[in-house]
PDB file of C-alpha atoms and ligand atoms in Angstrom:
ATOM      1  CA  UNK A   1       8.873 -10.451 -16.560  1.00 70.00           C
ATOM      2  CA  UNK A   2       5.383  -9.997 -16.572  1.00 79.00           C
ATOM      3  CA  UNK A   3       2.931 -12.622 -19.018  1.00 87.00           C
ATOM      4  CA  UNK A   4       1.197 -10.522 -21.056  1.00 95.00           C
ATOM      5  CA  UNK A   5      -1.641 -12.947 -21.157  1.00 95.00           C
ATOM      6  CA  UNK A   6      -4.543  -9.978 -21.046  1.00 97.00           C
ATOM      7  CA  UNK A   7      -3.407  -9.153 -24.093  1.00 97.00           C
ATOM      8  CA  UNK A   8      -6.072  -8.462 -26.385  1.00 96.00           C
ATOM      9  CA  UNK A   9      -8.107  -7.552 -24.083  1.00 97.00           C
ATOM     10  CA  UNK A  10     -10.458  -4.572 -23.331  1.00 98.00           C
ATOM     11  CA  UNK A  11     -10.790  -4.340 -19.682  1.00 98.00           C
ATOM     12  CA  UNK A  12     -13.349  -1.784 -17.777  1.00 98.00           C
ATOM     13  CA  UNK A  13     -12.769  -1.385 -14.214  1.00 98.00           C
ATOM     14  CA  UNK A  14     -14.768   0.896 -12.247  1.00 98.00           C
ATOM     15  CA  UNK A  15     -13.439   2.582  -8.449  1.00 98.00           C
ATOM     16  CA  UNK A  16     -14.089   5.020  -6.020  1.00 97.00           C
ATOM     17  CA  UNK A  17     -17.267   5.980  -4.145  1.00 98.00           C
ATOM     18  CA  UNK A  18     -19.834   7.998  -6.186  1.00 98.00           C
ATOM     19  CA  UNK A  19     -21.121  11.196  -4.465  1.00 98.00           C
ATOM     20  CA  UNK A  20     -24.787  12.592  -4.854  1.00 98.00           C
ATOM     21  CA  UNK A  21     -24.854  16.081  -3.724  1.00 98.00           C
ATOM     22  CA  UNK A  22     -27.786  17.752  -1.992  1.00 97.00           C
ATOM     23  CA  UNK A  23     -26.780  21.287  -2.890  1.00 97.00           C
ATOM     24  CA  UNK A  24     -23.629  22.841  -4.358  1.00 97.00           C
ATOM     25  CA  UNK A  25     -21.605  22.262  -1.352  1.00 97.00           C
ATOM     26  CA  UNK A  26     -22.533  18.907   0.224  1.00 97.00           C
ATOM     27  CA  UNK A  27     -23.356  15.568  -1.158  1.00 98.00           C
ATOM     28  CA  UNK A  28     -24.248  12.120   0.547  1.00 98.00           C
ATOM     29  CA  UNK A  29     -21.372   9.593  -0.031  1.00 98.00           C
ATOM     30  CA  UNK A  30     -19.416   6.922   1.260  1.00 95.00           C
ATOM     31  CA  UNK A  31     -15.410   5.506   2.393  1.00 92.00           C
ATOM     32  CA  UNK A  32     -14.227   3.889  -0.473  1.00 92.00           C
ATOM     33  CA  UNK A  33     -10.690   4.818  -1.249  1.00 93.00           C
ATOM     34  CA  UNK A  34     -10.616   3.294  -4.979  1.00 96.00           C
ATOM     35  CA  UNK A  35      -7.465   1.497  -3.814  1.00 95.00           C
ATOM     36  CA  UNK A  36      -9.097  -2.168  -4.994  1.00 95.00           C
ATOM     37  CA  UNK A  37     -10.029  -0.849  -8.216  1.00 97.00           C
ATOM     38  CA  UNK A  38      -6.780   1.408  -9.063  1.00 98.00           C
ATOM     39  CA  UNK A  39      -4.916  -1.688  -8.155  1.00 97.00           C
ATOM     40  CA  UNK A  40      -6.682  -4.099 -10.635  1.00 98.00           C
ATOM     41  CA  UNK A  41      -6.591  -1.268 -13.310  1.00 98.00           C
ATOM     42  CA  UNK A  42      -2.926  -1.134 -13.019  1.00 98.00           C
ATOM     43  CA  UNK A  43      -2.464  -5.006 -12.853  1.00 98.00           C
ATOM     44  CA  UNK A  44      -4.411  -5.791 -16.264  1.00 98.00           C
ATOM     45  CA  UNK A  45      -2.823  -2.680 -17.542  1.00 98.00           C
ATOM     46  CA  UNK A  46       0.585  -4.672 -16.830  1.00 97.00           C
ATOM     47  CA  UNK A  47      -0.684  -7.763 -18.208  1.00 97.00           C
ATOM     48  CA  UNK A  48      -1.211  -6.414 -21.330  1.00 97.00           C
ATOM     49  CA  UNK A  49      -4.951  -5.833 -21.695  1.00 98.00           C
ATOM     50  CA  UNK A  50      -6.327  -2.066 -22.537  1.00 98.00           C
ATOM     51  CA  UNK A  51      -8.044  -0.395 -19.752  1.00 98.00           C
ATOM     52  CA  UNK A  52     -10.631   1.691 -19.057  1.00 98.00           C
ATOM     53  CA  UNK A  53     -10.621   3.115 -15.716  1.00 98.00           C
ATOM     54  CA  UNK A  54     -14.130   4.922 -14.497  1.00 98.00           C
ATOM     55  CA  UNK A  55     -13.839   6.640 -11.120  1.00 98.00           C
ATOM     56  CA  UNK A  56     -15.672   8.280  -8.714  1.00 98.00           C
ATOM     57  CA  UNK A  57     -13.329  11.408  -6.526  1.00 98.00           C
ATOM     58  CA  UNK A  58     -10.626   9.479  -4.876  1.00 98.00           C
ATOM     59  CA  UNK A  59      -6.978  10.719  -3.491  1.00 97.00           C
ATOM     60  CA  UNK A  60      -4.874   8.305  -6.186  1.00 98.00           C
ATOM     61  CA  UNK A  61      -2.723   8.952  -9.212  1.00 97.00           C
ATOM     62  CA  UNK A  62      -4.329   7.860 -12.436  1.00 97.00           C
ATOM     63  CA  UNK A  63      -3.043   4.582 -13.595  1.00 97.00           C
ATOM     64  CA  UNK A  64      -0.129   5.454 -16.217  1.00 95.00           C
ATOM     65  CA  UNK A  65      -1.175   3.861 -19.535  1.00 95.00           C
ATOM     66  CA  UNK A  66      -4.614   3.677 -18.818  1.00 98.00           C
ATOM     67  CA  UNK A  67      -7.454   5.411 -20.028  1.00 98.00           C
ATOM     68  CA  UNK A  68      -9.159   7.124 -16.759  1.00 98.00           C
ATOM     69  CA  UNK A  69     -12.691   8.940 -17.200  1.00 98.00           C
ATOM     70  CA  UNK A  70     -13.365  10.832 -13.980  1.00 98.00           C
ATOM     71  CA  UNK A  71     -17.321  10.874 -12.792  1.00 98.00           C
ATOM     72  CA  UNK A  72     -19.035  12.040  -9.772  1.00 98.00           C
ATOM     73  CA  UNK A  73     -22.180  10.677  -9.412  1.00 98.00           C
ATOM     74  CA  UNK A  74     -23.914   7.363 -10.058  1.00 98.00           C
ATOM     75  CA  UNK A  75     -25.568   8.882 -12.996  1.00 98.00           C
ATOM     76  CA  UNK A  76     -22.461  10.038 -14.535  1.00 98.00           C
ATOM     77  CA  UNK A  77     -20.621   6.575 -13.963  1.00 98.00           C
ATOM     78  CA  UNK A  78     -23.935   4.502 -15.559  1.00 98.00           C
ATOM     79  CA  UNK A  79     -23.250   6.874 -18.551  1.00 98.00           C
ATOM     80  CA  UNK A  80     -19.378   6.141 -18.993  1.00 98.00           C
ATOM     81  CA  UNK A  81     -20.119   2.538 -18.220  1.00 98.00           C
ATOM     82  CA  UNK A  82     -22.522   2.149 -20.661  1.00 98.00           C
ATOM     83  CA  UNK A  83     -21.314   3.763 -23.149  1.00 98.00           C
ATOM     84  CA  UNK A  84     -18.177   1.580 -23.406  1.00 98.00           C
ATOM     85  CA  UNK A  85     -19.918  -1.791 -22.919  1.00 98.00           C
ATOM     86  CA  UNK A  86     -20.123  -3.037 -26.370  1.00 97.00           C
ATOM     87  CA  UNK A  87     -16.575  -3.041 -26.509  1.00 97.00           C
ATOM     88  CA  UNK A  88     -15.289  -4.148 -23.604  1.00 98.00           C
ATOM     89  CA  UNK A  89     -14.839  -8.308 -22.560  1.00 97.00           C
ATOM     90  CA  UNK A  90     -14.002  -8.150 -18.741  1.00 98.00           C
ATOM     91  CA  UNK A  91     -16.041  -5.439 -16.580  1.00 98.00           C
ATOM     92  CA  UNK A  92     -14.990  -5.549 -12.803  1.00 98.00           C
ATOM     93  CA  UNK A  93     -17.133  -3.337 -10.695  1.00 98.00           C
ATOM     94  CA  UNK A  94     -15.194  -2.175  -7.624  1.00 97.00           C
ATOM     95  CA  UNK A  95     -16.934   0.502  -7.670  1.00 98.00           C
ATOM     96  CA  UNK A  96     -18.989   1.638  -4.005  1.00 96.00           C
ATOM     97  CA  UNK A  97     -21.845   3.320  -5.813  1.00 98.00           C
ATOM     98  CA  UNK A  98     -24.222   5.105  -3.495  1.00 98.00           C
ATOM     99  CA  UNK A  99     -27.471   3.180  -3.770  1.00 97.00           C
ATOM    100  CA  UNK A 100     -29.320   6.492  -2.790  1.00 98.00           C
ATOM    101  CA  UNK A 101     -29.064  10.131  -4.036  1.00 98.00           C
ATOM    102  CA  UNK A 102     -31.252  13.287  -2.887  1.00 98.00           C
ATOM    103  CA  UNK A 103     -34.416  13.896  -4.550  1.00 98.00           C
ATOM    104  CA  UNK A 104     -33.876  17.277  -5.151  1.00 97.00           C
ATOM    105  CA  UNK A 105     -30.370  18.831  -5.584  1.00 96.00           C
ATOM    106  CA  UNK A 106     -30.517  22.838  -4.701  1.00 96.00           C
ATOM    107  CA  UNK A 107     -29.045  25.730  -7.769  1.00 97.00           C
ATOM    108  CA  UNK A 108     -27.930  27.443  -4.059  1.00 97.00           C
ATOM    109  CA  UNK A 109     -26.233  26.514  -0.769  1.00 96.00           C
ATOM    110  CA  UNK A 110     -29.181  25.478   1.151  1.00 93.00           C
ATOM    111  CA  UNK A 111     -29.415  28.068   4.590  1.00 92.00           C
ATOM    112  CA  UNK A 112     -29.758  26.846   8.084  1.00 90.00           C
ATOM    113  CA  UNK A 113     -33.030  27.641  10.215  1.00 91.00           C
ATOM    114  CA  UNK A 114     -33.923  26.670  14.030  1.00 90.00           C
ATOM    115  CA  UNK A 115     -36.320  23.911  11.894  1.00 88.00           C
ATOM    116  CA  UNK A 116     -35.366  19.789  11.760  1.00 86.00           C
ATOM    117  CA  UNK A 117     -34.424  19.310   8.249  1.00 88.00           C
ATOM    118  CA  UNK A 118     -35.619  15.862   6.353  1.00 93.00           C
ATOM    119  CA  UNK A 119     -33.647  14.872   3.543  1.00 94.00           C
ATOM    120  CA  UNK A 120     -35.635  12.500   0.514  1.00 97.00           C
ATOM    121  CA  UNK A 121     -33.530  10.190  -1.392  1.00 98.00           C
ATOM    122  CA  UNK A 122     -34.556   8.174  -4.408  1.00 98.00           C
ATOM    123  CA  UNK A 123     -32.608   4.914  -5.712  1.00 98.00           C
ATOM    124  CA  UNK A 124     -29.954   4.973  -8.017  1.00 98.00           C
ATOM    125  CA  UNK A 125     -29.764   2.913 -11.087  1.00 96.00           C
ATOM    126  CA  UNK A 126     -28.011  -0.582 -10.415  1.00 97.00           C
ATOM    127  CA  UNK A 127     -25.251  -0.101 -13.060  1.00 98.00           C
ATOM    128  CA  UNK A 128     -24.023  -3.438 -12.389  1.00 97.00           C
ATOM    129  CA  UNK A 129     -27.578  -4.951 -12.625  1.00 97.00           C
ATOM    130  CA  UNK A 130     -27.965  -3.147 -15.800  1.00 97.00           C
ATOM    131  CA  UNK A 131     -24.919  -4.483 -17.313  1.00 98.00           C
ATOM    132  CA  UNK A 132     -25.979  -8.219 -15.989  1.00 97.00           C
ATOM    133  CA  UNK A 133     -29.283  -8.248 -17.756  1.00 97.00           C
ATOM    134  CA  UNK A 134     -27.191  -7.026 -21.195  1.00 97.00           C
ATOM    135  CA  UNK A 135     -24.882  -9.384 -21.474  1.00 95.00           C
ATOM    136  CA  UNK A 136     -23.072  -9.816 -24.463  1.00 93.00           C
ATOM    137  CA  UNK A 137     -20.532 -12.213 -24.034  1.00 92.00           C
ATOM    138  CA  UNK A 138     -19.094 -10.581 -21.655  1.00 97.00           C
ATOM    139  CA  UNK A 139     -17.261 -11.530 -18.490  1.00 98.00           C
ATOM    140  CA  UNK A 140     -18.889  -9.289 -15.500  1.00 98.00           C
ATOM    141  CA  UNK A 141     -17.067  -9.269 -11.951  1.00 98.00           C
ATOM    142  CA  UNK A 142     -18.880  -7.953  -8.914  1.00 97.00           C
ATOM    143  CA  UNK A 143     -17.786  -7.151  -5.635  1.00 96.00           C
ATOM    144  CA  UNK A 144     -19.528  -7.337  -2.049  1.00 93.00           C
ATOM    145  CA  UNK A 145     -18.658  -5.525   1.199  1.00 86.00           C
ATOM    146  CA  UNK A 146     -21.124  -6.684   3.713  1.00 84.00           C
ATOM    147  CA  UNK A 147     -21.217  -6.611   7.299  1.00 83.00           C
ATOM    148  CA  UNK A 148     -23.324  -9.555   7.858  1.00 86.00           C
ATOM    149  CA  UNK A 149     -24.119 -12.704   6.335  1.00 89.00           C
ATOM    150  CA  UNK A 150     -21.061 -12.395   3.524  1.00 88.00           C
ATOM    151  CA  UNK A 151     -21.825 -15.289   1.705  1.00 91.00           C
ATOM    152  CA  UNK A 152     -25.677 -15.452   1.466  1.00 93.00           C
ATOM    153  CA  UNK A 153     -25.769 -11.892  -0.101  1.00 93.00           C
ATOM    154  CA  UNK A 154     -22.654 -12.301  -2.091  1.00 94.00           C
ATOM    155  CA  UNK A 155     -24.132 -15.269  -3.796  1.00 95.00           C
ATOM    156  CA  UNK A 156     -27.473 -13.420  -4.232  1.00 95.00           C
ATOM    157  CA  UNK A 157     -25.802 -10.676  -5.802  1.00 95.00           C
ATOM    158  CA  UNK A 158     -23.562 -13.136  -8.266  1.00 97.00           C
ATOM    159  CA  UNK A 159     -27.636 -14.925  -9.019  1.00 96.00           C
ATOM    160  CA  UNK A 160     -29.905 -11.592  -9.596  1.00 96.00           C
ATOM    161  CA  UNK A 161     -27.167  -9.211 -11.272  1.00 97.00           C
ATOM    162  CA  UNK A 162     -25.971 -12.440 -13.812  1.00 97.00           C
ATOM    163  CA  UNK A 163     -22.413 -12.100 -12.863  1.00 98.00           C
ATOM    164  CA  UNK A 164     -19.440 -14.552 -13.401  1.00 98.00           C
ATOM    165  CA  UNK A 165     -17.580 -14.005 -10.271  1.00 98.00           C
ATOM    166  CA  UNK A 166     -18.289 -12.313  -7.288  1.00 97.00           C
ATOM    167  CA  UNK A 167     -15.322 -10.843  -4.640  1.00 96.00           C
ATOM    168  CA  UNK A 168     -17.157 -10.865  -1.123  1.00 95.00           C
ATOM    169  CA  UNK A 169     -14.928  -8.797   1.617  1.00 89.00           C
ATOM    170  CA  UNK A 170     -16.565  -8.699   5.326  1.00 82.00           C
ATOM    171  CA  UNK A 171     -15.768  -5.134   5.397  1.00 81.00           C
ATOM    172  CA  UNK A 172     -16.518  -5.364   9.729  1.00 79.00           C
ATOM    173  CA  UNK A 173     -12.937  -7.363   9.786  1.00 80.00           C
ATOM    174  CA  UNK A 174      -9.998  -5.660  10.424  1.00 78.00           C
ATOM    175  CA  UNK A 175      -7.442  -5.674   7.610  1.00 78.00           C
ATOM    176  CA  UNK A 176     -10.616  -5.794   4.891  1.00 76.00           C
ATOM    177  CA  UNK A 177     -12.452  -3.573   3.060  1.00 70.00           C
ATOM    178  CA  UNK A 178     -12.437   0.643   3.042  1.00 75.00           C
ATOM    179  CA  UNK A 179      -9.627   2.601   3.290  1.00 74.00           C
ATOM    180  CA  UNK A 180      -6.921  -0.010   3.744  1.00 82.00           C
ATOM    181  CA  UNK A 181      -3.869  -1.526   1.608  1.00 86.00           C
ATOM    182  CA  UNK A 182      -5.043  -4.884   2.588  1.00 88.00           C
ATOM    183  CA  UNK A 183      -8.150  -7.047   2.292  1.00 87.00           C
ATOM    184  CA  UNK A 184      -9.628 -10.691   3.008  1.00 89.00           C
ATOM    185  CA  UNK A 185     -11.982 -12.159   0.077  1.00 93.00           C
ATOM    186  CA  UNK A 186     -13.606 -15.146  -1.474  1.00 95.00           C
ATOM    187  CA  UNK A 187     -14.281 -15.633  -4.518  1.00 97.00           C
ATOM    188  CA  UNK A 188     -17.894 -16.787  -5.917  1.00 97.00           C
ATOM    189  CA  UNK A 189     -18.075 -18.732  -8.542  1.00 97.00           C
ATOM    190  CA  UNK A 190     -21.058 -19.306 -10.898  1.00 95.00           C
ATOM    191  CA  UNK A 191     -20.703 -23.473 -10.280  1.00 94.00           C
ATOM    192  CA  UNK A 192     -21.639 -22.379  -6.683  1.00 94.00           C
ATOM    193  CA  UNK A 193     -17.527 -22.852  -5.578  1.00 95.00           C
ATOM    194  CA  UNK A 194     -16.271 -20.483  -2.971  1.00 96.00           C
ATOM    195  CA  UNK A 195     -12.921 -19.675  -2.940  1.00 97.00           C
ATOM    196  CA  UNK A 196     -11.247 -18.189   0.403  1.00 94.00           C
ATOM    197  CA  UNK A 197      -8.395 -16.442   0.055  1.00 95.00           C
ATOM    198  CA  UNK A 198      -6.026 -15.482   2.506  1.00 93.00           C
ATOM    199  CA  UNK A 199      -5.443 -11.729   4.422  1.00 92.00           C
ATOM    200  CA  UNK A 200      -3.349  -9.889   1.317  1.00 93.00           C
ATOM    201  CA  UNK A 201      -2.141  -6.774  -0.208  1.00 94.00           C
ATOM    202  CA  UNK A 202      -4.666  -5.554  -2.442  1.00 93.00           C
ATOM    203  CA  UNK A 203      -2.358  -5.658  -5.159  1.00 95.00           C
ATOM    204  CA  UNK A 204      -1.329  -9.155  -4.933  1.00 96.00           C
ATOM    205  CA  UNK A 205      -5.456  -9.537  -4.883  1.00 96.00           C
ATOM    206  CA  UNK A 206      -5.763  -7.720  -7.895  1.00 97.00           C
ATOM    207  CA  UNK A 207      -3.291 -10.528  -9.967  1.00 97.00           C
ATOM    208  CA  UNK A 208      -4.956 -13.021  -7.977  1.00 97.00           C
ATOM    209  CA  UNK A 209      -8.515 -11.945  -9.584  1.00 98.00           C
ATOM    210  CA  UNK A 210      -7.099 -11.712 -12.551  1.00 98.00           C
ATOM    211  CA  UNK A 211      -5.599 -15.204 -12.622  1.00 97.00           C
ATOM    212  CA  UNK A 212      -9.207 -16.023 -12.151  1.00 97.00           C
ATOM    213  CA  UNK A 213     -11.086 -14.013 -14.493  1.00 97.00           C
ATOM    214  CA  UNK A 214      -8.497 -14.998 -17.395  1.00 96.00           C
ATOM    215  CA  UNK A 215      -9.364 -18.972 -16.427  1.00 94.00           C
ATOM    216  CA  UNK A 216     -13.179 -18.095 -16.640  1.00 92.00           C
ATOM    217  CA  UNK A 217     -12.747 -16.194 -19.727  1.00 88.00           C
ATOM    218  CA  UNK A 218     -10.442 -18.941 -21.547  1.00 87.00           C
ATOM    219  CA  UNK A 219     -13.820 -21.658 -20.273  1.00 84.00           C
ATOM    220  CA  UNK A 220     -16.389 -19.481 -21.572  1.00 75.00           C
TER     221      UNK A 220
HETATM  222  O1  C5P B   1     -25.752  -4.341  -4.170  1.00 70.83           O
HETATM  223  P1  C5P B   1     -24.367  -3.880  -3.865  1.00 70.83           P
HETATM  224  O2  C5P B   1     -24.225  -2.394  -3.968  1.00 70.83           O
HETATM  225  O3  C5P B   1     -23.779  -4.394  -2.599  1.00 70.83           O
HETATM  226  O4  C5P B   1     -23.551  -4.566  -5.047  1.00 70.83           O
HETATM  227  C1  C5P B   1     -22.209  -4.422  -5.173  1.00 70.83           C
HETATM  228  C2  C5P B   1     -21.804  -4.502  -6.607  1.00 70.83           C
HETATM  229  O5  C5P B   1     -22.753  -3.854  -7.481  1.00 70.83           O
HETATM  230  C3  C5P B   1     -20.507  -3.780  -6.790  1.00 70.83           C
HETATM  231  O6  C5P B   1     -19.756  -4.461  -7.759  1.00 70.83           O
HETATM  232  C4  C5P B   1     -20.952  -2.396  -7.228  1.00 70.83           C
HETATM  233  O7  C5P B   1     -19.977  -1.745  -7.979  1.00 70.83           O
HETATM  234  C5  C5P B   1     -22.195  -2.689  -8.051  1.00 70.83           C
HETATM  235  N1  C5P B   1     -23.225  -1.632  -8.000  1.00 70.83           N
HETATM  236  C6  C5P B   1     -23.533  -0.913  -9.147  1.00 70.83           C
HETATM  237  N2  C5P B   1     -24.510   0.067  -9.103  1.00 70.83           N
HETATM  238  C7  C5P B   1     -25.172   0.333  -7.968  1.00 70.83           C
HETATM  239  C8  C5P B   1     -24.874  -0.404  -6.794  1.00 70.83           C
HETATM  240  C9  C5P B   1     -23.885  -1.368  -6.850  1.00 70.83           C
HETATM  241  O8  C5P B   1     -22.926  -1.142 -10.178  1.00 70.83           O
HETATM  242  N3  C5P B   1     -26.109   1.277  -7.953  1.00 70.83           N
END
């Protein structure tokens, strides 16, 4: 039997990659699966709390009992995000939200010539950043798939977006990251611990997470 000890809660989980298209046809974009994400939806879902489950395109069933909102670009996710935040108490970002999108978007396929083509990009909003700088009491998980130098930029991320816990995955190590059922973390803490957790299944991660989020939460 499941403890039901998210009960109560309102929990906002984001997944997927985000995809910023360049013309009707193509868009710039990235590997995620939304595996991570899906799984922790469905875990808090178990454990009693209401979800909220914002999602870039991704290959997986929505979550039964949980309220999915389908997005497609940075943009659109910001929007849903945001527009739930007052009333939500636990927002994990496993979201891979393209940093970049195309200056210009074309009404029309665009055609090829014999010419090099250069495409501008412009940043995207930081949702997570965003959501740091308005706290309200609420408990903000962020996650971190580097290549290099995990820890340094996990723990700058947990500083400079105001998060409570950060899940860093070196995404170069096989078993970790994109694409796969498994993945290696640790866990940032705000008190400067980091937690390493062994190679798992992503959904025994996402209880594992939530174990932690729910003894955060109870300190806060
Ligand atoms: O800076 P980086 O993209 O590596 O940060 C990762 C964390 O920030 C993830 O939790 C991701 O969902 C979130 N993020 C965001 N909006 C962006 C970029 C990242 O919410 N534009």
């Amino acid at each position: 039997l499941t403890p039901k000890d998210l009960a109560g809660k309102h929990v906002l989980v984001t997944a997927g990659p985000t995809r910023e298209e360049l013309d009707p046809v193509r868009f710039i974009s990235n590997y995620s699966s939304g595996k991570m994400g899906y799984a922790i939806a469905r875990a808090a879902s178990r454990r009693g709390a209401r979800v909220t489950l914002v999602t870039g395109p991704t290959c997986l069933d929505a979550p039964w009992g949980v309220e999915t909102i389908h997005v497609t670009s940075a943009r659109e996710m910001r929007d849903a995000v945001l527009e739930r935040y007052a009333s939500t108490s636990i927002v994990i970002k496993a979201a891979a939200v393209a940093d970049y999108r195309p200056a210009r978007r074309a009404p029309d396929k665009v055609k090829k010539s014999d010419q090099p083509e250069t495409i501008e990009l412009v940043r995207n909003p930081d949702i997570l950043a965003e959501l740091g700088a308005n706290k309200g009491g609420q408990l903000l998980v962020g996650f971190a798939a580097e290549t290099e130098s995990l820890l340094e930029n996990a723990g700058k991320k947990l500083n400079e977006k105001n998060l409570d816990l950060v899940v860093a995955n070196d995404v170069g190590q096989v078993g970790a990251g994109f694409n796969v059922d498994t993945n290696i973390a640790r866990l940032l803490y705000r008190d400067g611990r980091v937690e390493e957790l062994p190679l798992m299944g992503k959904d025994a991660l996402a209880d594992v997470i939530l174990d932690r989020v729910r003894d955060v939460k109870s300190k806060k």
